[in-house]
mmCIF file of C-alpha atoms in Angstrom:
data_model
loop_
_atom_site.group_PDB
_atom_site.id
_atom_site.type_symbol
_atom_site.label_atom_id
_atom_site.label_comp_id
_atom_site.label_asym_id
_atom_site.label_seq_id
_atom_site.Cartn_x
_atom_site.Cartn_y
_atom_site.Cartn_z
ATOM 1 C CA MET A 19 89.133 112.355 63.097
ATOM 2 C CA GLU A 20 87.627 109.384 63.433
ATOM 3 C CA ARG A 21 89.361 105.942 64.121
ATOM 4 C CA ASN A 22 87.634 102.840 62.762
ATOM 5 C CA LEU A 23 89.231 100.118 65.011
ATOM 6 C CA ALA A 24 88.282 96.293 65.491
ATOM 7 C CA PRO A 25 86.467 95.950 68.092
ATOM 8 C CA GLU A 26 88.537 94.341 70.371
ATOM 9 C CA ILE A 27 91.334 97.047 69.835
ATOM 10 C CA ASN A 28 88.527 99.776 71.088
ATOM 11 C CA GLN A 29 88.063 97.259 74.302
ATOM 12 C CA ALA A 30 91.641 97.038 75.321
ATOM 13 C CA LEU A 31 92.176 100.483 74.253
ATOM 14 C CA LEU A 32 89.415 102.149 76.868
ATOM 15 C CA GLY A 33 91.149 99.627 79.848
ATOM 16 C CA GLY A 34 94.056 101.726 79.817
ATOM 17 C CA TRP A 35 97.469 101.231 77.624
ATOM 18 C CA GLU A 36 100.354 98.654 77.720
ATOM 19 C CA PRO A 37 102.896 98.519 75.717
ATOM 20 C CA VAL A 38 103.038 95.102 73.757
ATOM 21 C CA TYR A 39 105.761 93.651 72.925
ATOM 22 C CA ARG A 40 106.649 91.200 70.340
ATOM 23 C CA SER A 41 110.439 90.722 70.914
ATOM 24 C CA GLN A 42 112.118 89.095 73.540
ATOM 25 C CA LEU A 43 115.413 88.898 74.053
ATOM 26 C CA HIS A 44 116.917 85.442 75.168
ATOM 27 C CA TYR A 45 119.768 84.853 77.976
ATOM 28 C CA LEU A 46 121.478 82.351 79.118
ATOM 29 C CA VAL A 47 122.350 82.456 82.501
ATOM 30 C CA THR A 48 124.293 80.574 84.402
ATOM 31 C CA TRP A 49 125.472 80.114 88.435
ATOM 32 C CA SER A 50 127.390 77.918 90.914
ATOM 33 C CA THR A 51 127.108 76.611 94.021
ATOM 34 C CA ARG A 52 128.726 78.196 96.861
ATOM 35 C CA GLY A 53 132.733 77.068 96.452
ATOM 36 C CA ARG A 54 131.605 75.114 93.118
ATOM 37 C CA ARG A 55 131.127 72.250 95.670
ATOM 38 C CA PRO A 56 129.023 68.891 94.385
ATOM 39 C CA VAL A 57 125.842 68.772 96.189
ATOM 40 C CA LEU A 58 123.298 68.888 94.083
ATOM 41 C CA LYS A 59 121.236 65.769 93.422
ATOM 42 C CA ASP A 60 118.942 64.078 91.537
ATOM 43 C CA ARG A 61 116.011 64.965 93.861
ATOM 44 C CA HIS A 62 117.858 68.886 94.529
ATOM 45 C CA ILE A 63 117.987 69.331 90.770
ATOM 46 C CA ARG A 64 113.621 68.247 90.436
ATOM 47 C CA ALA A 65 113.371 70.769 92.799
ATOM 48 C CA LEU A 66 114.979 73.470 91.544
ATOM 49 C CA ARG A 67 113.458 73.056 87.943
ATOM 50 C CA GLU A 68 109.970 73.295 89.787
ATOM 51 C CA LEU A 69 110.673 76.429 91.640
ATOM 52 C CA ILE A 70 112.354 77.839 88.731
ATOM 53 C CA GLN A 71 109.296 77.057 86.940
ATOM 54 C CA LEU A 72 107.072 78.456 89.563
ATOM 55 C CA ALA A 73 109.072 81.903 89.621
ATOM 56 C CA CYS A 74 109.164 81.990 85.689
ATOM 57 C CA ALA A 75 105.643 82.057 85.727
ATOM 58 C CA GLU A 76 104.939 84.336 88.589
ATOM 59 C CA ARG A 77 107.709 86.919 87.219
ATOM 60 C CA GLY A 78 106.436 86.772 83.352
ATOM 61 C CA TYR A 79 109.766 85.136 82.609
ATOM 62 C CA THR A 80 109.656 82.990 79.255
ATOM 63 C CA LEU A 81 111.637 79.345 80.557
ATOM 64 C CA VAL A 82 113.037 77.956 77.626
ATOM 65 C CA GLU A 83 115.440 75.235 79.185
ATOM 66 C CA THR A 84 116.892 74.749 83.088
ATOM 67 C CA CYS A 85 119.697 72.051 83.293
ATOM 68 C CA ALA A 86 121.698 71.270 86.461
ATOM 69 C CA ALA A 87 124.896 69.531 87.359
ATOM 70 C CA PRO A 88 126.347 68.795 90.955
ATOM 71 C CA GLU A 89 127.782 72.605 90.939
ATOM 72 C CA HIS A 90 126.181 74.524 89.137
ATOM 73 C CA VAL A 91 122.675 75.566 86.890
ATOM 74 C CA HIS A 92 122.222 76.440 83.590
ATOM 75 C CA VAL A 93 118.836 78.969 82.729
ATOM 76 C CA LEU A 94 118.105 79.853 78.823
ATOM 77 C CA VAL A 95 114.997 82.538 79.590
ATOM 78 C CA GLY A 96 113.318 84.813 77.553
ATOM 79 C CA LEU A 97 112.300 88.576 78.780
ATOM 80 C CA SER A 98 111.153 91.428 77.626
ATOM 81 C CA PRO A 99 113.132 94.439 77.027
ATOM 82 C CA THR A 100 111.174 95.788 80.002
ATOM 83 C CA GLN A 101 112.997 93.575 82.152
ATOM 84 C CA SER A 102 116.137 93.401 83.782
ATOM 85 C CA VAL A 103 118.098 90.276 83.906
ATOM 86 C CA ALA A 104 119.935 91.510 86.444
ATOM 87 C CA SER A 105 116.533 91.742 88.477
ATOM 88 C CA ALA A 106 115.665 88.070 86.726
ATOM 89 C CA VAL A 107 118.765 86.564 88.350
ATOM 90 C CA ARG A 108 118.296 87.767 91.857
ATOM 91 C CA GLU A 109 114.738 86.913 91.632
ATOM 92 C CA LEU A 110 115.358 82.949 90.952
ATOM 93 C CA LYS A 111 119.549 83.059 93.086
ATOM 94 C CA GLY A 112 116.869 83.928 95.957
ATOM 95 C CA ARG A 113 113.684 82.365 95.790
ATOM 96 C CA THR A 114 115.052 78.770 94.580
ATOM 97 C CA GLY A 115 118.026 78.973 97.152
ATOM 98 C CA MET A 116 115.596 79.923 100.378
ATOM 99 C CA ALA A 117 113.562 77.099 98.882
ATOM 100 C CA LEU A 118 116.683 74.731 98.583
ATOM 101 C CA MET A 119 117.598 74.805 102.272
ATOM 102 C CA SER A 120 114.284 75.129 103.660
ATOM 103 C CA GLN A 121 113.426 71.927 102.008
ATOM 104 C CA PHE A 122 116.581 69.680 102.008
ATOM 105 C CA PRO A 123 117.993 71.189 105.471
ATOM 106 C CA GLU A 124 121.230 68.460 104.667
ATOM 107 C CA LEU A 125 122.662 71.196 102.074
ATOM 108 C CA ARG A 126 122.989 73.489 105.289
ATOM 109 C CA VAL A 127 125.396 71.080 106.498
ATOM 110 C CA TRP A 128 127.154 69.646 103.507
ATOM 111 C CA LEU A 129 127.648 73.828 102.383
ATOM 112 C CA ARG A 130 128.977 74.827 105.822
ATOM 113 C CA ALA A 131 126.148 76.603 107.051
ATOM 114 C CA ASN A 132 126.545 78.966 104.002
ATOM 115 C CA LEU A 133 123.796 80.177 101.685
ATOM 116 C CA VAL A 134 123.282 77.788 98.403
ATOM 117 C CA TRP A 135 124.320 79.857 95.155
ATOM 118 C CA ASP A 136 127.922 81.682 95.085
ATOM 119 C CA GLU A 137 127.600 86.036 94.588
ATOM 120 C CA ARG A 138 128.712 85.204 91.270
ATOM 121 C CA TYR A 139 127.295 84.184 87.769
ATOM 122 C CA SER A 140 127.613 84.973 84.129
ATOM 123 C CA VAL A 141 125.042 85.903 81.308
ATOM 124 C CA GLU A 142 125.558 85.057 77.484
ATOM 125 C CA THR A 143 122.973 86.767 75.020
ATOM 126 C CA VAL A 144 121.542 84.524 72.424
ATOM 127 C CA SER A 145 119.821 85.194 68.970
ATOM 128 C CA ALA A 146 116.869 83.808 68.508
ATOM 129 C CA MET A 147 117.933 81.824 65.336
ATOM 130 C CA ARG A 148 120.934 79.914 67.970
ATOM 131 C CA LEU A 149 118.185 79.324 70.419
ATOM 132 C CA ASP A 150 117.505 75.865 69.764
ATOM 133 C CA ARG A 151 120.974 74.695 69.197
ATOM 134 C CA VAL A 152 122.214 76.231 72.018
ATOM 135 C CA ARG A 153 118.856 74.159 74.147
ATOM 136 C CA ASP A 154 120.357 71.077 72.427
ATOM 137 C CA ARG A 155 124.068 71.750 74.082
ATOM 138 C CA LEU A 156 122.667 71.954 77.316
ATOM 139 C CA ARG A 157 120.535 68.928 76.765
ATOM 140 C CA ALA A 158 123.314 66.947 75.718
ATOM 141 C CA LEU A 159 125.917 68.131 78.093
ATOM 142 C CA HIS A 160 123.314 67.538 80.965
ATOM 143 C CA ALA A 161 121.225 64.497 80.277
ATOM 144 C CA PRO A 162 120.898 61.442 82.474
ATOM 145 C CA GLU A 163 123.174 59.251 81.569
ATOM 146 C CA GLU A 164 120.584 56.495 80.926
ATOM 147 C CA ASP A 165 118.657 58.970 78.459
ATOM 148 C CA LEU A 166 122.136 59.120 76.618
ATOM 149 C CA ALA A 167 122.022 55.289 76.497
ATOM 150 C CA GLU A 168 118.805 55.373 75.005
ATOM 151 C CA ALA A 169 119.291 57.268 72.641
ATOM 152 C CA SER A 170 122.036 55.585 71.122
#
């Protein structure tokens, strides 16, 4: 049986087979600081966003939105069906927590030498149709006050 496939498909088949996923599962993950202490200032939130973007890029997660308040963090992320949401959360919380503690030693004092994040987190699945609505809701809840003043 002869198969006449496009040259790029033939080339891809020669290199080894990997599944191609056309779908992603989207999750809204929320976690809080240890004891829900309001310790995250603007400089911490900026660094946290960069750390989350870097971790998502390295692990192949699709970062849709990141919002944070002084005592909690929301991450809207897309994962392929082979990626575990528990592993993704463990990776994000672990990497960001350690980096924040080393970058900002005052957090160690404010949290009484504890870790930055609480052990618990919540996960909600988000359908592709509701993705924009959830993103807009997060932006509205956690937009800086000067952004809201400019919009009105």
